[in-house]
CSV table of C-alpha atoms in Angstrom, one decimal:
chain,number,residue,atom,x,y,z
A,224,UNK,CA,-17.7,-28.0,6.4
A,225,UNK,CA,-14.3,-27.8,8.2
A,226,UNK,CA,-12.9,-30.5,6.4
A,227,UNK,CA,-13.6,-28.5,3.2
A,228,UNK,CA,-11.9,-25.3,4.4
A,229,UNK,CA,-8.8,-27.4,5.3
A,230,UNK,CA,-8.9,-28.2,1.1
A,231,UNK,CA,-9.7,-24.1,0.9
A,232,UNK,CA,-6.6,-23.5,3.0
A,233,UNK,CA,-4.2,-26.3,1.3
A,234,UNK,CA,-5.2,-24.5,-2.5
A,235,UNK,CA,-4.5,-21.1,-1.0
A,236,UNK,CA,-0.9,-22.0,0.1
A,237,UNK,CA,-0.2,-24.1,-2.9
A,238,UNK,CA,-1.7,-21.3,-4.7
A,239,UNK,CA,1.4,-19.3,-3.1
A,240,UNK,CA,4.0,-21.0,-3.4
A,241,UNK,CA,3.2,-22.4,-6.8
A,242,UNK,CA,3.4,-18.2,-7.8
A,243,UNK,CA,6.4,-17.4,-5.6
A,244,UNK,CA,8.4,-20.3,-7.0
A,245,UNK,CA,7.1,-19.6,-10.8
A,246,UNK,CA,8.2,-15.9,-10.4
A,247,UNK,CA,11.5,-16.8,-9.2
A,248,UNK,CA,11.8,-19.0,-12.1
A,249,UNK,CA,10.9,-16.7,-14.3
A,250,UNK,CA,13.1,-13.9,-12.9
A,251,UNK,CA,16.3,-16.2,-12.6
A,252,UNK,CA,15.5,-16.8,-16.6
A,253,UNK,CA,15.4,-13.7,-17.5
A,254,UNK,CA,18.6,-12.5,-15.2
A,255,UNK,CA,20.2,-15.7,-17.1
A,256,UNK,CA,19.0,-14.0,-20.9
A,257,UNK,CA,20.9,-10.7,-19.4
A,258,UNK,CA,23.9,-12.0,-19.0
A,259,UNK,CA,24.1,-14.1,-21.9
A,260,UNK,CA,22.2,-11.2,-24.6
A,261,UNK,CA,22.1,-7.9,-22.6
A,262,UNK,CA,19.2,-6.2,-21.9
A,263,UNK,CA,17.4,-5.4,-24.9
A,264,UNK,CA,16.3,-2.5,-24.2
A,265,UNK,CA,18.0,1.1,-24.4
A,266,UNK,CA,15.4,2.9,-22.0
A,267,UNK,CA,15.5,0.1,-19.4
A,268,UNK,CA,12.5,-2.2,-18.0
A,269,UNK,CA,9.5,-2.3,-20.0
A,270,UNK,CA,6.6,-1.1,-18.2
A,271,UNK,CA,3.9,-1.3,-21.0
A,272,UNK,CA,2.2,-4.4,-21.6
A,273,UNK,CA,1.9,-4.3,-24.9
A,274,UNK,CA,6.3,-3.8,-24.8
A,275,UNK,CA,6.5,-6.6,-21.8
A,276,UNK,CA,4.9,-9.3,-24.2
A,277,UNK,CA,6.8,-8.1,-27.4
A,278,UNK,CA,9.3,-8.4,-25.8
A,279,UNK,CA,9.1,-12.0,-24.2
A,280,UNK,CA,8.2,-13.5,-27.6
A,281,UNK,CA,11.6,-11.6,-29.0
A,282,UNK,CA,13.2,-13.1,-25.6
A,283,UNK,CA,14.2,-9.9,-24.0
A,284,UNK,CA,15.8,-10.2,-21.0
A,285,UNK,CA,13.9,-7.4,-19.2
A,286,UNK,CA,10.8,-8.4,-20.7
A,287,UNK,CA,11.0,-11.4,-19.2
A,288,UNK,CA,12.1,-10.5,-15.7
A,289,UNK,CA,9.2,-7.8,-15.8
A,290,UNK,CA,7.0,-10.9,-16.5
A,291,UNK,CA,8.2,-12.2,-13.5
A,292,UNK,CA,7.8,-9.6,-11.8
A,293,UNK,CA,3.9,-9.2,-12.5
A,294,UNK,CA,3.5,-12.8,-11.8
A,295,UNK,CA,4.5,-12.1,-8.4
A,296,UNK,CA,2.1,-9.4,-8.3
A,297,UNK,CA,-0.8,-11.5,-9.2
A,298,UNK,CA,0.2,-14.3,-6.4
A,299,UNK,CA,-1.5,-12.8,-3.6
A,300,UNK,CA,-4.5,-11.0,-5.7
A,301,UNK,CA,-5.2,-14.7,-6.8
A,302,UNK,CA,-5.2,-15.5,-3.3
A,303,UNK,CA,-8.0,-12.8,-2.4
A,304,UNK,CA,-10.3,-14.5,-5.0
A,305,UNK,CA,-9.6,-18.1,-3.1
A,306,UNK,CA,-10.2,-16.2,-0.2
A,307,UNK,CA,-13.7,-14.7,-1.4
A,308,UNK,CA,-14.6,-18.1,-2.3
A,309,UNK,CA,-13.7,-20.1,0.9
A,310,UNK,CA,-15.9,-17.4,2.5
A,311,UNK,CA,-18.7,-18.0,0.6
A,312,UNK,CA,-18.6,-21.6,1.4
A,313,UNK,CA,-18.5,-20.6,4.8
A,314,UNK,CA,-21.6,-18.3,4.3
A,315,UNK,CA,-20.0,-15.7,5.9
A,316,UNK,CA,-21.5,-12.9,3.8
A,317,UNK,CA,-19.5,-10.0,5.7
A,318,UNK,CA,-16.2,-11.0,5.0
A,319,UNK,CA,-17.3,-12.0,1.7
A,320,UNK,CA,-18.3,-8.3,1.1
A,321,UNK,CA,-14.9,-7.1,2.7
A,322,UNK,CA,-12.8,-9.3,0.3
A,323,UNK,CA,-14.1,-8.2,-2.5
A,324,UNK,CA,-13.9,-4.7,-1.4
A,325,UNK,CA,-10.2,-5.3,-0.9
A,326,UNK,CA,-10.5,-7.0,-4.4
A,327,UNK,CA,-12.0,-4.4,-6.3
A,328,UNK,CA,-9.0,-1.7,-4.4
A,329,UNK,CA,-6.4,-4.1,-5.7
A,330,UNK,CA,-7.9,-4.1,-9.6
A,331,UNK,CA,-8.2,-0.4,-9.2
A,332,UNK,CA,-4.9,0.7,-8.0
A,333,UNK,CA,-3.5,-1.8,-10.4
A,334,UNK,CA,-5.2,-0.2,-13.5
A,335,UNK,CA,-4.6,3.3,-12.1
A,336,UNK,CA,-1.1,2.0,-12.0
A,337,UNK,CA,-0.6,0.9,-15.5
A,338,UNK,CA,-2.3,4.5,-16.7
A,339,UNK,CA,0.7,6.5,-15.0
């Protein structure tokens, strides 16, 4: 059992790092597109979805760093899900419920987020 939380405990730090360097990737790119296009955009960043992707596939230089941006947002609520599985394997049912309290928060205030 302890041997497979070590493997729980190696995904959940590649997990971060492997989102942290990806974002930065992705930001630098689309800092790179700004100074080589401008920004795309007369209001600013895209906050919209719907506007972030259009605006990736027309390689918008906001769009992009907005992707980014989200992509470092989802490292660490990728990390709770890890989480709620190594503690399932552990068959520790209270943390369990505790994560995926603090998962269902995250989801919420993210959706109550994209409605403002």
């Amino acid at each position: 059992m302890h041997e497979e939380m070590r493997k729980v405990e190696l995904i959940i730090g590649k997990i971060l790092r492997i989102g942290v360097v990806t974002s930065a990737i992705v930001i630098l790119i689309g800092i790179a597109l700004y100074f080589l296009n401008g920004s795309g955009y007369a209001n600013g960043f895209p906050t919209r979805f719907g506007t972030i992707l259009s605006g990736i596939v027309a390689g918008k230089s906001y769009a992009i760093i907005m992707l980014g941006i989200f992509l470092l947002i989802l490292t660490p609520v990728l990390r709770v899900v890890v989480s709620i599985y190594a503690f399932y394997k552990e068959k520790d049912k209270m943390y369990v419920v505790i994560t995926t309290i603090v998962l269902v928060i995250l989801i919420v205030a993210m959706l109550l987020g994209y409605r403002s």
